[in-house]
Coordinates of C-alpha atoms and ligand atoms in Angstrom, one line a residue:
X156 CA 0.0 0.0 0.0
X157 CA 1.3 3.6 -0.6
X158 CA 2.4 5.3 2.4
X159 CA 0.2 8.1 1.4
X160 CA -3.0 6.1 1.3
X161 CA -5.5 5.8 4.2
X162 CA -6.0 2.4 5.0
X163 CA -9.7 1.7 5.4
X164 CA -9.2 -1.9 6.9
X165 CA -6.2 -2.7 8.9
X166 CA -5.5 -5.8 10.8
X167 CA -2.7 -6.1 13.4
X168 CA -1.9 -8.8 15.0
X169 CA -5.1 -10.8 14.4
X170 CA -5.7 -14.8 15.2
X171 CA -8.4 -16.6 15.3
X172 CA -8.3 -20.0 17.3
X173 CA -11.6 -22.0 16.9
X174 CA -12.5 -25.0 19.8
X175 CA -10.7 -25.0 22.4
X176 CA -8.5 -27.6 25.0
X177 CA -7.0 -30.5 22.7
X178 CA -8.9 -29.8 19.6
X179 CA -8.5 -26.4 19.5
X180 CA -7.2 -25.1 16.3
X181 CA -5.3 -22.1 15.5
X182 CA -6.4 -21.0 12.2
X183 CA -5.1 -17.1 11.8
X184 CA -1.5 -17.3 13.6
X185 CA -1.1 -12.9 13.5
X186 CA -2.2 -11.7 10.4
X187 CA -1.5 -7.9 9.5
X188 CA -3.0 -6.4 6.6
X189 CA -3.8 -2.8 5.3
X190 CA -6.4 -2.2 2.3
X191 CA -5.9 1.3 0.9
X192 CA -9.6 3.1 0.4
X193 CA -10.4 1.9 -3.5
X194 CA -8.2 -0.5 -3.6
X195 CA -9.0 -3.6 -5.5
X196 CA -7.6 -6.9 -3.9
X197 CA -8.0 -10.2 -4.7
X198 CA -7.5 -12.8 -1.9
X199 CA -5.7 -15.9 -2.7
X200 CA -4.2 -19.0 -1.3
X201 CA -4.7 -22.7 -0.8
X202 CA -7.6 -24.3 0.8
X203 CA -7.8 -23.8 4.7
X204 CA -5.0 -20.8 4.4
X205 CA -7.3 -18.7 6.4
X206 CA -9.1 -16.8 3.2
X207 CA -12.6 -17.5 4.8
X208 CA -12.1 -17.1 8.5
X209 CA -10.6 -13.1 7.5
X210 CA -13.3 -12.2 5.4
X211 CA -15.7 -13.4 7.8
X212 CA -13.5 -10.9 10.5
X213 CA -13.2 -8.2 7.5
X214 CA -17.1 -8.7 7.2
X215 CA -18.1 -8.6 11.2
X216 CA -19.2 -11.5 10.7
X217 CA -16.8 -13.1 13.5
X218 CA -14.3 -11.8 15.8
X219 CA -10.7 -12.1 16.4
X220 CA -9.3 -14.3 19.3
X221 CA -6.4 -11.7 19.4
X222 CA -5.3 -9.1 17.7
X223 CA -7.0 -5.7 16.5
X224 CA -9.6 -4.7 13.2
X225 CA -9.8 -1.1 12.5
X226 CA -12.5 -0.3 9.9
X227 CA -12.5 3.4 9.2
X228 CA -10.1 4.4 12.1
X229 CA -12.5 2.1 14.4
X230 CA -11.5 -0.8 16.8
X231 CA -14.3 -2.8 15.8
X232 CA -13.1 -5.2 18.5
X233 CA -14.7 -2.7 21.2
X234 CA -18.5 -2.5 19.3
X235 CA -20.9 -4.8 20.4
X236 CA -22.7 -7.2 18.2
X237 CA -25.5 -5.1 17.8
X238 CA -22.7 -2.4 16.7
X239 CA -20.9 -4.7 14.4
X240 CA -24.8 -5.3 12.1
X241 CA -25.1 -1.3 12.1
X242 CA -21.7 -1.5 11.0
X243 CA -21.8 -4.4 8.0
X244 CA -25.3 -2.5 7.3
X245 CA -24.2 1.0 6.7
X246 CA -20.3 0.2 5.2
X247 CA -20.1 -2.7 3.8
X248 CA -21.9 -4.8 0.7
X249 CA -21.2 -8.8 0.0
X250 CA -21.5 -11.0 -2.9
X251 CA -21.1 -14.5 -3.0
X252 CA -20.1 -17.5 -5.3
X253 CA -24.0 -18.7 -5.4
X254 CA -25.5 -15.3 -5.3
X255 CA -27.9 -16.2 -2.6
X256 CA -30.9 -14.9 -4.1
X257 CA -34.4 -15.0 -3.3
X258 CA -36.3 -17.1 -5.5
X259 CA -39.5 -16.4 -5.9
X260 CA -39.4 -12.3 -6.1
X261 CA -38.2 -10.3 -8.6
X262 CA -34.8 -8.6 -9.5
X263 CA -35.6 -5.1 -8.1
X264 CA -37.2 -6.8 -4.6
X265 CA -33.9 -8.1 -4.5
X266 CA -32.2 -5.2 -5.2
X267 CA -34.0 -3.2 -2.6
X268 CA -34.1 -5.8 0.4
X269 CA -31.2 -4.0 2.3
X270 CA -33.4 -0.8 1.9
X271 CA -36.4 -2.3 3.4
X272 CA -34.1 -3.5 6.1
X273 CA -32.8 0.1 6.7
X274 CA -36.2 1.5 7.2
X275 CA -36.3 3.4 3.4
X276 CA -39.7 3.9 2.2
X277 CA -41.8 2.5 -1.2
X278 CA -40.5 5.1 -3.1
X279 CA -36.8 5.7 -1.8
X280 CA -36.2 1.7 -2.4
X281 CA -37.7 1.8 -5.8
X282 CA -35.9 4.8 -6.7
X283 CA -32.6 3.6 -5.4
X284 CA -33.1 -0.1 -6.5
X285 CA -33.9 0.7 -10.0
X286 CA -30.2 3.1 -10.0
X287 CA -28.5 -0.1 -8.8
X288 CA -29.6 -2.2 -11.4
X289 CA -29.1 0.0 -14.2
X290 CA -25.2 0.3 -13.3
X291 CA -24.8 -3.7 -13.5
X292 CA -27.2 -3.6 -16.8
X293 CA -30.4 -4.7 -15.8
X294 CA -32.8 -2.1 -15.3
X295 CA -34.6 -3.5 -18.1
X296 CA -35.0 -7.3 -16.2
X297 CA -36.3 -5.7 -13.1
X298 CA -39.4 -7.9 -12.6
X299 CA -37.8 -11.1 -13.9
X300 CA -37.4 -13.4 -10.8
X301 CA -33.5 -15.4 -10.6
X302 CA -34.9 -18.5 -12.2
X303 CA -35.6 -16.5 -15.6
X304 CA -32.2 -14.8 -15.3
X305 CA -29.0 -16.7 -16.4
X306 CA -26.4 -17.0 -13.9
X307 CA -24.2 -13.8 -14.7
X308 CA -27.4 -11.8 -14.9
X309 CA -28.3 -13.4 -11.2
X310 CA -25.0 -12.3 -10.1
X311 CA -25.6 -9.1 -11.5
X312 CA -28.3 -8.9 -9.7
X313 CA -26.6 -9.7 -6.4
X314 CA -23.7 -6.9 -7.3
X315 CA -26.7 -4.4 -7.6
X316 CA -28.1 -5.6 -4.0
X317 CA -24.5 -5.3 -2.8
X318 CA -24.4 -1.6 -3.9
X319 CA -27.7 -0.1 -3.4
X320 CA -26.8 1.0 -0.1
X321 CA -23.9 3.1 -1.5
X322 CA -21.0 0.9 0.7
X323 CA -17.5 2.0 1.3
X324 CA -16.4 -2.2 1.0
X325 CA -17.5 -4.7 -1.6
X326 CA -16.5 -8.1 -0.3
X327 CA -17.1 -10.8 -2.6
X328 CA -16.7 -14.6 -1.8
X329 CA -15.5 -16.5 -5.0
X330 CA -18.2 -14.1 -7.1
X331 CA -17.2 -16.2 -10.8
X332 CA -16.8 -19.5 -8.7
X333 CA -19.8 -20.8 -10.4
X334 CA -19.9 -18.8 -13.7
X335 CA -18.4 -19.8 -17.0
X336 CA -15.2 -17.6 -18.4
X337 CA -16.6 -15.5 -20.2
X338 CA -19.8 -14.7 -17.6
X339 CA -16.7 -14.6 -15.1
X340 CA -14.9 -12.0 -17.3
X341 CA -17.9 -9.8 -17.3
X342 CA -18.5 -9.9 -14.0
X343 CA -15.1 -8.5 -13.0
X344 CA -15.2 -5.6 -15.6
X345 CA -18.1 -4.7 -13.6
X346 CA -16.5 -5.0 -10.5
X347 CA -13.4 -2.9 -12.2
X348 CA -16.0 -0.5 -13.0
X349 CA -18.3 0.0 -10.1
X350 CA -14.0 -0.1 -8.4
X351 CA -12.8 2.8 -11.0
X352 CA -16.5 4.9 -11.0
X353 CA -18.1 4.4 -8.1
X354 CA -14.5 4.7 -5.5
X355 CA -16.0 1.1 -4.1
X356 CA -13.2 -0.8 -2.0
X357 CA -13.3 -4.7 -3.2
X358 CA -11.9 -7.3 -1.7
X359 CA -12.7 -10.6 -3.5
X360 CA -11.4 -14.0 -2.5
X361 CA -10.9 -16.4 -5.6
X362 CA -9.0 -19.2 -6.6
X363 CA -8.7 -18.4 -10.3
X364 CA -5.1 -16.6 -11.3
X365 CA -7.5 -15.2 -14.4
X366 CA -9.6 -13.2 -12.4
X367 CA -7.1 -12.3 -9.9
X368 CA -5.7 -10.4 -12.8
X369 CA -7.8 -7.7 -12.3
X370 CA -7.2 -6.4 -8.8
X371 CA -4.6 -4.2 -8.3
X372 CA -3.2 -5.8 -5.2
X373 CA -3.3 -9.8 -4.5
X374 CA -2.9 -11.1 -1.0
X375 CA -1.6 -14.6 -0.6
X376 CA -2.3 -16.1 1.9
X377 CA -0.5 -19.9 3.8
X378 CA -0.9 -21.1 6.7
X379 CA -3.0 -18.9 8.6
X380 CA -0.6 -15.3 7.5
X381 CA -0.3 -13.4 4.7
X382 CA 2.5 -14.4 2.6
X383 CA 2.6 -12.4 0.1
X384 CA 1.4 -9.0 -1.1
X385 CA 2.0 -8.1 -5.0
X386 CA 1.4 -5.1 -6.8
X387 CA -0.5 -5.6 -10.2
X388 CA 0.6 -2.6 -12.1
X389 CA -1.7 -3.5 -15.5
X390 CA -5.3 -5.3 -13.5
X391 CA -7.3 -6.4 -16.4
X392 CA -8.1 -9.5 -18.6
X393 CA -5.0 -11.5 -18.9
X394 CA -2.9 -11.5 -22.4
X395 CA -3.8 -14.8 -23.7
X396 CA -0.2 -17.2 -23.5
X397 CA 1.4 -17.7 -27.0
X398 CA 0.0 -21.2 -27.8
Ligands
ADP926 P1 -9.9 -21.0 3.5 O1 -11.0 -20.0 3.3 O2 -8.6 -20.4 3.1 O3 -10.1 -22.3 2.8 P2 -10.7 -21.1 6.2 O4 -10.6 -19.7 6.8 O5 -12.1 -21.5 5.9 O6 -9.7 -21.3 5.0 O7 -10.2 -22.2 7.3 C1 -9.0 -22.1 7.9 C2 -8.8 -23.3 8.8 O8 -9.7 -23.1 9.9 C3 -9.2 -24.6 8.2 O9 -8.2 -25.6 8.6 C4 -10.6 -24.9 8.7 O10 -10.8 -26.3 8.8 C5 -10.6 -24.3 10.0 N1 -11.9 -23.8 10.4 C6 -12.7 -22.9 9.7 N2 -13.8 -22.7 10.3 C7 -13.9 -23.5 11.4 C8 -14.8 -23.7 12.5 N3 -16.0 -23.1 12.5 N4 -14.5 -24.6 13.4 C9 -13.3 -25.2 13.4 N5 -12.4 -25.1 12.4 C10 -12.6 -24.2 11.5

């Protein structure tokens, strides 16, 4: 990260032990990490590295054993859990690899649950829902329900609920994980976009070297630390190898 950049999420120190006596298991061993505000990171490393158990910190969804998560200059080890939801609420947006949708209502309900969970009137959530959903291309498929959507138009869909509420952190779980290549590649120019336009933070966890291509920084992470940070000076849609 650039010395001069604030870092919007910074973790010092931070483990996570899950059980405890004989079967306890240590699964972050001190991890310290700054993301710059708008940065684009991709989170990597194998299987049981720690990748989930962070962004589920990163997400206040879970705590640290040890170790301190500021979010905007805030311990968020000292807010309650009832702090922690106002927090995820009003910061912070999440997409995942099966877009977790709700089946039997349409595109723009989707779009505006988080509103009706803030309290936003009729109007306000239409309004708002309908502006989400025209920046990932699908103001026109707002009364479609999921199951007449193909999958990157359902994960469009979820980008647009991930956004409506105008977050400062896009964290995305594996978004292309179950999207063909080229679904997957347009997927992640939106994300570059809504990154590059909107000033969104994203932080995506994903196992493919393709789509980690397009963040500017990749984490790597082993064993429970962060390996590796690397700069990605040109994020985009990897040059094809010579065959
Ligand atoms: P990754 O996302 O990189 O695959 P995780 O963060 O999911 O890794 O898991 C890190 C380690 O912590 C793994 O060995 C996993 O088995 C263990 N782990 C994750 N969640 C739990 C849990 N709720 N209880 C016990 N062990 C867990």
């Amino acid at each position: 990260m650039a010395a001069d950049a604030e870092a919007i999420i910074a973790l010092r120190g931070v483990t996570k032990v899950y059980g405890s006596g004989p079967t306890a298991f240590q699964a972050l061993k001190g991890v310290d990490l700054d993301i710059a505000r708008g940065d684009f990171v991709a989170v990597m490393g194998p299987s049981g590295s720690g990748k989930s158990t962070t962004m589920n910190i990163l997400g206040c969804l879970d705590v640290p054993s040890d170790g301190s998560f500021r979010f905007k200059r805030v311990a968020v080890e000292t807010l309650d859990r009832d702090q922690r939801a106002l927090l995820r609420r009003r910061y912070l947006g999440f997409v995942f690899q099966g877009f977790n949708l709700l089946s039997r209502t349409t595109a723009l309900e989707n779009v505006e649950l988080p509103l009706l969970y803030r309290g936003e009137d009729k109007r306000t959530r239409h309004r708002l829902g309908m502006a989400a959903l025209e920046k990932v291309g699908l103001d026109k498929w707002w009364d479609h329900t999921p199951a007449e959507l193909s999958g990157g138009q359902q994960q469009r869909v979820a980008i647009a609920r991930a956004i409506v509420t105008n977050p400062d952190v896009l964290l995305a779980d594996e978004p292309t994980g179950n999207l063909d290549s080229e679904r997957s590649i347009e997927i992640m120019e939106l994300l570059t976009t809504l990154n590059r336009e909107s000033g969104i933070t994203v932080l995506m966890v994903t196992h493919e070297g393709d789509m980690a291509a397009y963040a500017r920084t990749v984490v790597h992470f082993k064993d429970g630390l962060v390996e590796r940070i690397d700069a990605n000076h040109a994020p985009g849609k990897p040059v094809e190898a010579a065959p």
